[in-house]
PDB file of C-alpha atoms in Angstrom:
ATOM      1  CA  UNK B   1      -0.078   0.031   0.042  1.00  0.00           C
ATOM      2  CA  UNK B   2       2.915   2.277   0.810  1.00  0.00           C
ATOM      3  CA  UNK B   3       4.147   1.774  -2.823  1.00  0.00           C
ATOM      4  CA  UNK B   4       0.761   2.505  -4.240  1.00  0.00           C
ATOM      5  CA  UNK B   5       0.657   5.960  -2.229  1.00  0.00           C
ATOM      6  CA  UNK B   6       4.237   6.673  -3.469  1.00  0.00           C
ATOM      7  CA  UNK B   7       3.176   6.173  -7.071  1.00  0.00           C
ATOM      8  CA  UNK B   8       0.046   8.307  -6.718  1.00  0.00           C
ATOM      9  CA  UNK B   9       2.285  11.031  -5.172  1.00  0.00           C
ATOM     10  CA  UNK B  10       4.730  10.748  -8.006  1.00  0.00           C
ATOM     11  CA  UNK B  11       1.974  11.050 -10.658  1.00  0.00           C
ATOM     12  CA  UNK B  12       0.401  14.047  -8.917  1.00  0.00           C
ATOM     13  CA  UNK B  13       3.962  15.595  -8.549  1.00  0.00           C
ATOM     14  CA  UNK B  14       4.613  15.012 -12.255  1.00  0.00           C
ATOM     15  CA  UNK B  15       1.358  16.667 -13.188  1.00  0.00           C
ATOM     16  CA  UNK B  16       2.235  19.558 -10.818  1.00  0.00           C
ATOM     17  CA  UNK B  17       5.614  20.012 -12.399  1.00  0.00           C
ATOM     18  CA  UNK B  18       4.365  19.789 -15.985  1.00  0.00           C
ATOM     19  CA  UNK B  19       2.412  23.009 -15.781  1.00  0.00           C
ATOM     20  CA  UNK B  20       3.968  24.865 -12.920  1.00  0.00           C
ATOM     21  CA  UNK B  21       5.203  27.624 -15.124  1.00  0.00           C
ATOM     22  CA  UNK B  22       1.825  28.286 -16.577  1.00  0.00           C
ATOM     23  CA  UNK B  23      -0.221  28.596 -13.491  1.00  0.00           C
ATOM     24  CA  UNK B  24      -1.883  31.867 -12.581  1.00  0.00           C
ATOM     25  CA  UNK B  25      -3.618  30.836  -9.308  1.00  0.00           C
ATOM     26  CA  UNK B  26      -2.593  28.489  -6.605  1.00  0.00           C
ATOM     27  CA  UNK B  27      -5.776  26.418  -7.148  1.00  0.00           C
ATOM     28  CA  UNK B  28      -4.344  25.317 -10.443  1.00  0.00           C
ATOM     29  CA  UNK B  29      -1.643  23.414  -8.597  1.00  0.00           C
ATOM     30  CA  UNK B  30      -4.114  21.003  -6.909  1.00  0.00           C
ATOM     31  CA  UNK B  31      -4.239  17.462  -8.254  1.00  0.00           C
ATOM     32  CA  UNK B  32      -6.586  14.727  -7.233  1.00  0.00           C
ATOM     33  CA  UNK B  33      -5.504  11.120  -7.936  1.00  0.00           C
ATOM     34  CA  UNK B  34      -7.253   7.899  -7.144  1.00  0.00           C
ATOM     35  CA  UNK B  35      -6.502   4.099  -7.299  1.00  0.00           C
ATOM     36  CA  UNK B  36      -8.873   1.303  -6.581  1.00  0.00           C
ATOM     37  CA  UNK B  37      -9.360  -2.431  -6.429  1.00  0.00           C
ATOM     38  CA  UNK B  38     -12.576  -2.735  -8.520  1.00  0.00           C
ATOM     39  CA  UNK B  39     -12.912  -6.475  -8.238  1.00  0.00           C
ATOM     40  CA  UNK B  40     -12.845  -6.282  -4.448  1.00  0.00           C
ATOM     41  CA  UNK B  41     -15.177  -3.381  -4.225  1.00  0.00           C
ATOM     42  CA  UNK B  42     -17.791  -5.049  -6.537  1.00  0.00           C
ATOM     43  CA  UNK B  43     -17.597  -8.341  -4.812  1.00  0.00           C
ATOM     44  CA  UNK B  44     -17.761  -7.029  -1.276  1.00  0.00           C
ATOM     45  CA  UNK B  45     -21.002  -6.151   0.549  1.00  0.00           C
ATOM     46  CA  UNK B  46     -19.753  -3.005   2.253  1.00  0.00           C
ATOM     47  CA  UNK B  47     -22.252  -1.033   4.218  1.00  0.00           C
ATOM     48  CA  UNK B  48     -20.608   0.259   7.421  1.00  0.00           C
ATOM     49  CA  UNK B  49     -17.298   2.092   8.040  1.00  0.00           C
ATOM     50  CA  UNK B  50     -15.305   3.599  10.875  1.00  0.00           C
ATOM     51  CA  UNK B  51     -12.890   6.519  10.794  1.00  0.00           C
ATOM     52  CA  UNK B  52     -10.491   7.854  13.494  1.00  0.00           C
ATOM     53  CA  UNK B  53     -11.467  11.121  15.164  1.00  0.00           C
ATOM     54  CA  UNK B  54      -8.011  12.510  14.366  1.00  0.00           C
ATOM     55  CA  UNK B  55      -5.717  12.687  11.327  1.00  0.00           C
ATOM     56  CA  UNK B  56      -2.251  11.162  11.106  1.00  0.00           C
ATOM     57  CA  UNK B  57       0.265  13.895  10.107  1.00  0.00           C
ATOM     58  CA  UNK B  58       3.603  13.158   8.416  1.00  0.00           C
ATOM     59  CA  UNK B  59       5.745  16.248   8.702  1.00  0.00           C
ATOM     60  CA  UNK B  60       9.624  16.303   8.830  1.00  0.00           C
ATOM     61  CA  UNK B  61       9.555  19.440  10.889  1.00  0.00           C
ATOM     62  CA  UNK B  62       7.053  18.172  13.420  1.00  0.00           C
ATOM     63  CA  UNK B  63       5.108  21.480  13.188  1.00  0.00           C
ATOM     64  CA  UNK B  64       1.962  20.333  11.378  1.00  0.00           C
ATOM     65  CA  UNK B  65      -0.927  22.652  10.980  1.00  0.00           C
ATOM     66  CA  UNK B  66      -4.036  20.936  12.313  1.00  0.00           C
ATOM     67  CA  UNK B  67      -6.565  23.734  11.614  1.00  0.00           C
ATOM     68  CA  UNK B  68      -8.158  21.901   8.703  1.00  0.00           C
ATOM     69  CA  UNK B  69      -8.265  18.414  10.316  1.00  0.00           C
ATOM     70  CA  UNK B  70     -11.969  18.598  11.384  1.00  0.00           C
ATOM     71  CA  UNK B  71     -12.962  19.962   7.971  1.00  0.00           C
ATOM     72  CA  UNK B  72     -11.257  17.074   6.292  1.00  0.00           C
ATOM     73  CA  UNK B  73     -12.774  14.443   8.477  1.00  0.00           C
ATOM     74  CA  UNK B  74     -16.332  15.936   8.099  1.00  0.00           C
ATOM     75  CA  UNK B  75     -16.206  16.093   4.350  1.00  0.00           C
ATOM     76  CA  UNK B  76     -14.877  12.466   4.020  1.00  0.00           C
ATOM     77  CA  UNK B  77     -17.718  11.323   6.306  1.00  0.00           C
ATOM     78  CA  UNK B  78     -20.275  13.307   4.283  1.00  0.00           C
ATOM     79  CA  UNK B  79     -19.192  11.867   0.955  1.00  0.00           C
ATOM     80  CA  UNK B  80     -19.214   8.250   2.411  1.00  0.00           C
ATOM     81  CA  UNK B  81     -22.747   8.915   3.900  1.00  0.00           C
ATOM     82  CA  UNK B  82     -23.914  10.274   0.605  1.00  0.00           C
ATOM     83  CA  UNK B  83     -22.667   7.149  -1.068  1.00  0.00           C
ATOM     84  CA  UNK B  84     -24.871   4.991   1.225  1.00  0.00           C
ATOM     85  CA  UNK B  85     -22.442   3.920   3.900  1.00  0.00           C
ATOM     86  CA  UNK B  86     -23.110   4.209   7.659  1.00  0.00           C
ATOM     87  CA  UNK B  87     -20.475   5.238  10.245  1.00  0.00           C
ATOM     88  CA  UNK B  88     -20.273   2.863  13.279  1.00  0.00           C
ATOM     89  CA  UNK B  89     -18.486   2.874  16.544  1.00  0.00           C
ATOM     90  CA  UNK B  90     -15.772   0.200  16.211  1.00  0.00           C
ATOM     91  CA  UNK B  91     -15.904  -0.540  19.868  1.00  0.00           C
ATOM     92  CA  UNK B  92     -19.543  -1.571  19.560  1.00  0.00           C
ATOM     93  CA  UNK B  93     -19.805  -2.743  16.000  1.00  0.00           C
ATOM     94  CA  UNK B  94     -17.182  -4.305  13.588  1.00  0.00           C
ATOM     95  CA  UNK B  95     -17.240  -2.007  10.499  1.00  0.00           C
ATOM     96  CA  UNK B  96     -16.996  -3.312   6.980  1.00  0.00           C
ATOM     97  CA  UNK B  97     -14.484  -0.667   5.975  1.00  0.00           C
ATOM     98  CA  UNK B  98     -11.657   1.274   7.851  1.00  0.00           C
ATOM     99  CA  UNK B  99     -11.105   4.779   6.498  1.00  0.00           C
ATOM    100  CA  UNK B 100      -7.673   6.278   7.174  1.00  0.00           C
ATOM    101  CA  UNK B 101      -6.999   9.890   6.565  1.00  0.00           C
ATOM    102  CA  UNK B 102      -3.442  11.274   6.464  1.00  0.00           C
ATOM    103  CA  UNK B 103      -1.697  14.477   5.839  1.00  0.00           C
ATOM    104  CA  UNK B 104       1.813  14.631   4.286  1.00  0.00           C
ATOM    105  CA  UNK B 105       3.647  17.988   4.390  1.00  0.00           C
ATOM    106  CA  UNK B 106       6.981  18.905   2.691  1.00  0.00           C
ATOM    107  CA  UNK B 107       8.729  22.194   2.370  1.00  0.00           C
ATOM    108  CA  UNK B 108       9.789  23.001  -1.286  1.00  0.00           C
ATOM    109  CA  UNK B 109      12.279  25.470  -2.689  1.00  0.00           C
ATOM    110  CA  UNK B 110      12.143  27.236  -5.947  1.00  0.00           C
ATOM    111  CA  UNK B 111      14.643  29.593  -7.584  1.00  0.00           C
ATOM    112  CA  UNK B 112      14.622  31.881 -10.506  1.00  0.00           C
ATOM    113  CA  UNK B 113      16.371  34.617 -12.373  1.00  0.00           C
ATOM    114  CA  UNK B 114      19.725  32.716 -12.577  1.00  0.00           C
ATOM    115  CA  UNK B 115      20.579  29.064 -12.938  1.00  0.00           C
ATOM    116  CA  UNK B 116      24.097  29.467 -11.566  1.00  0.00           C
ATOM    117  CA  UNK B 117      23.430  31.561  -8.480  1.00  0.00           C
ATOM    118  CA  UNK B 118      23.278  28.949  -5.721  1.00  0.00           C
ATOM    119  CA  UNK B 119      25.901  30.872  -3.727  1.00  0.00           C
ATOM    120  CA  UNK B 120      23.397  33.576  -3.258  1.00  0.00           C
ATOM    121  CA  UNK B 121      20.959  31.242  -1.389  1.00  0.00           C
ATOM    122  CA  UNK B 122      20.539  31.635   2.242  1.00  0.00           C
ATOM    123  CA  UNK B 123      18.829  28.403   3.345  1.00  0.00           C
ATOM    124  CA  UNK B 124      17.900  29.849   6.710  1.00  0.00           C
ATOM    125  CA  UNK B 125      15.724  32.568   5.156  1.00  0.00           C
ATOM    126  CA  UNK B 126      12.303  32.228   7.071  1.00  0.00           C
ATOM    127  CA  UNK B 127       9.289  30.936   5.660  1.00  0.00           C
ATOM    128  CA  UNK B 128       6.545  31.894   3.354  1.00  0.00           C
ATOM    129  CA  UNK B 129       6.937  33.956   0.276  1.00  0.00           C
ATOM    130  CA  UNK B 130       9.811  35.663  -1.564  1.00  0.00           C
ATOM    131  CA  UNK B 131      13.315  35.392  -0.309  1.00  0.00           C
ATOM    132  CA  UNK B 132      14.919  38.005  -2.461  1.00  0.00           C
ATOM    133  CA  UNK B 133      18.280  39.711  -1.837  1.00  0.00           C
ATOM    134  CA  UNK B 134      18.868  42.620  -4.270  1.00  0.00           C
ATOM    135  CA  UNK B 135      21.023  43.232  -6.141  1.00  0.00           C
ATOM    136  CA  UNK B 136      21.800  39.564  -6.485  1.00  0.00           C
ATOM    137  CA  UNK B 137      21.157  38.042  -9.849  1.00  0.00           C
ATOM    138  CA  UNK B 138      18.700  35.344  -8.601  1.00  0.00           C
ATOM    139  CA  UNK B 139      16.079  34.621  -5.963  1.00  0.00           C
ATOM    140  CA  UNK B 140      14.885  31.688  -3.923  1.00  0.00           C
ATOM    141  CA  UNK B 141      11.570  31.332  -2.319  1.00  0.00           C
ATOM    142  CA  UNK B 142      10.007  28.527  -0.228  1.00  0.00           C
ATOM    143  CA  UNK B 143       6.512  27.089   0.213  1.00  0.00           C
ATOM    144  CA  UNK B 144       4.880  24.173   1.773  1.00  0.00           C
ATOM    145  CA  UNK B 145       3.301  21.482  -0.377  1.00  0.00           C
ATOM    146  CA  UNK B 146       0.746  19.202   1.241  1.00  0.00           C
ATOM    147  CA  UNK B 147      -1.081  16.004   0.347  1.00  0.00           C
ATOM    148  CA  UNK B 148      -4.241  14.640   1.842  1.00  0.00           C
ATOM    149  CA  UNK B 149      -4.250  10.848   1.636  1.00  0.00           C
ATOM    150  CA  UNK B 150      -7.381   8.829   2.127  1.00  0.00           C
ATOM    151  CA  UNK B 151      -7.190   5.129   2.340  1.00  0.00           C
ATOM    152  CA  UNK B 152     -10.102   2.682   2.528  1.00  0.00           C
ATOM    153  CA  UNK B 153      -9.414  -0.895   3.605  1.00  0.00           C
ATOM    154  CA  UNK B 154     -11.557  -4.013   3.932  1.00  0.00           C
ATOM    155  CA  UNK B 155     -11.850  -4.765   7.621  1.00  0.00           C
ATOM    156  CA  UNK B 156     -12.185  -8.507   6.921  1.00  0.00           C
ATOM    157  CA  UNK B 157      -8.737  -8.506   5.173  1.00  0.00           C
ATOM    158  CA  UNK B 158      -7.249  -6.944   8.385  1.00  0.00           C
ATOM    159  CA  UNK B 159      -8.916  -9.541  10.705  1.00  0.00           C
ATOM    160  CA  UNK B 160      -7.676 -12.410   8.534  1.00  0.00           C
ATOM    161  CA  UNK B 161      -4.294 -10.895   8.423  1.00  0.00           C
ATOM    162  CA  UNK B 162      -4.092 -11.360   4.721  1.00  0.00           C
ATOM    163  CA  UNK B 163      -0.632 -10.140   3.598  1.00  0.00           C
ATOM    164  CA  UNK B 164      -1.730 -10.095  -0.038  1.00  0.00           C
ATOM    165  CA  UNK B 165      -4.695  -7.829   0.614  1.00  0.00           C
ATOM    166  CA  UNK B 166      -4.577  -4.467  -0.963  1.00  0.00           C
ATOM    167  CA  UNK B 167      -6.422  -1.148  -0.158  1.00  0.00           C
ATOM    168  CA  UNK B 168      -9.845  -1.064  -1.721  1.00  0.00           C
ATOM    169  CA  UNK B 169      -9.315   2.707  -2.556  1.00  0.00           C
ATOM    170  CA  UNK B 170      -6.641   5.325  -2.199  1.00  0.00           C
ATOM    171  CA  UNK B 171      -6.889   9.034  -3.008  1.00  0.00           C
ATOM    172  CA  UNK B 172      -4.057  11.534  -2.898  1.00  0.00           C
ATOM    173  CA  UNK B 173      -5.015  15.085  -3.054  1.00  0.00           C
ATOM    174  CA  UNK B 174      -1.846  17.103  -3.759  1.00  0.00           C
ATOM    175  CA  UNK B 175      -1.592  20.756  -3.728  1.00  0.00           C
ATOM    176  CA  UNK B 176      -0.117  23.807  -2.047  1.00  0.00           C
ATOM    177  CA  UNK B 177      -0.771  24.626   1.583  1.00  0.00           C
ATOM    178  CA  UNK B 178      -1.397  28.253   1.337  1.00  0.00           C
ATOM    179  CA  UNK B 179      -2.441  30.980   3.721  1.00  0.00           C
ATOM    180  CA  UNK B 180      -5.695  31.649   1.873  1.00  0.00           C
ATOM    181  CA  UNK B 181      -6.764  28.033   1.633  1.00  0.00           C
ATOM    182  CA  UNK B 182     -10.483  27.895   2.445  1.00  0.00           C
ATOM    183  CA  UNK B 183     -12.893  25.249   3.782  1.00  0.00           C
ATOM    184  CA  UNK B 184     -14.814  25.435   0.498  1.00  0.00           C
ATOM    185  CA  UNK B 185     -11.641  24.535  -1.506  1.00  0.00           C
ATOM    186  CA  UNK B 186     -10.774  21.638   0.728  1.00  0.00           C
ATOM    187  CA  UNK B 187     -14.325  20.340   0.437  1.00  0.00           C
ATOM    188  CA  UNK B 188     -14.273  20.681  -3.354  1.00  0.00           C
ATOM    189  CA  UNK B 189     -11.049  18.755  -3.596  1.00  0.00           C
ATOM    190  CA  UNK B 190     -12.236  15.883  -1.316  1.00  0.00           C
ATOM    191  CA  UNK B 191     -15.666  15.860  -3.218  1.00  0.00           C
ATOM    192  CA  UNK B 192     -13.766  15.450  -6.511  1.00  0.00           C
ATOM    193  CA  UNK B 193     -12.016  12.442  -5.198  1.00  0.00           C
ATOM    194  CA  UNK B 194     -15.395  10.790  -4.720  1.00  0.00           C
ATOM    195  CA  UNK B 195     -17.047  12.176  -7.858  1.00  0.00           C
ATOM    196  CA  UNK B 196     -14.325  10.428  -9.860  1.00  0.00           C
ATOM    197  CA  UNK B 197     -14.985   7.189  -8.022  1.00  0.00           C
ATOM    198  CA  UNK B 198     -18.639   6.299  -8.775  1.00  0.00           C
ATOM    199  CA  UNK B 199     -17.846   2.613  -8.181  1.00  0.00           C
ATOM    200  CA  UNK B 200     -17.925   3.362  -4.519  1.00  0.00           C
ATOM    201  CA  UNK B 201     -21.567   4.423  -4.610  1.00  0.00           C
ATOM    202  CA  UNK B 202     -23.792   1.923  -2.817  1.00  0.00           C
ATOM    203  CA  UNK B 203     -27.051   3.602  -3.481  1.00  0.00           C
TER     204      UNK B 203
END
């Protein structure tokens, strides 16, 4: 499953890189990728699910921003409910599906103006936005890229400890964590992951 997530991240990163120079708004950098096991989805009788009440964050700097966690959880639940699934308390009822939400955050650096000007770069320049040192011939700026990863697993496969079992569905929503990111945009991206996955619909 880790390999699958890495592949999806690589694909979304490739799409991101292909048109980076042509973007005019940050929203254009958002990519939604999904992978699924259609045979397992269609052969299973999945009705119930459980989801943690918190999101697992992967951040090398250990300073993850949790302000959007509840928004992400609520929208995942809303889409699953709309598709005919029912959330259950796993301590009371064994769910058919386990839904695992994660957030992966990385800091990226970009440079411009001069390809041979690395000696001008101060790697300790703080944070968000432009790190420009006139009259140097180039500039470097940093920004955070973040991915929302949603994985759906068959609970029976976990109980049977099937080492060959695969995730039923994985979505990687890759984009830029930006200061003006809104609840509406997060919801739109999560919704898109389910819109492009009609085979999950149990209605």
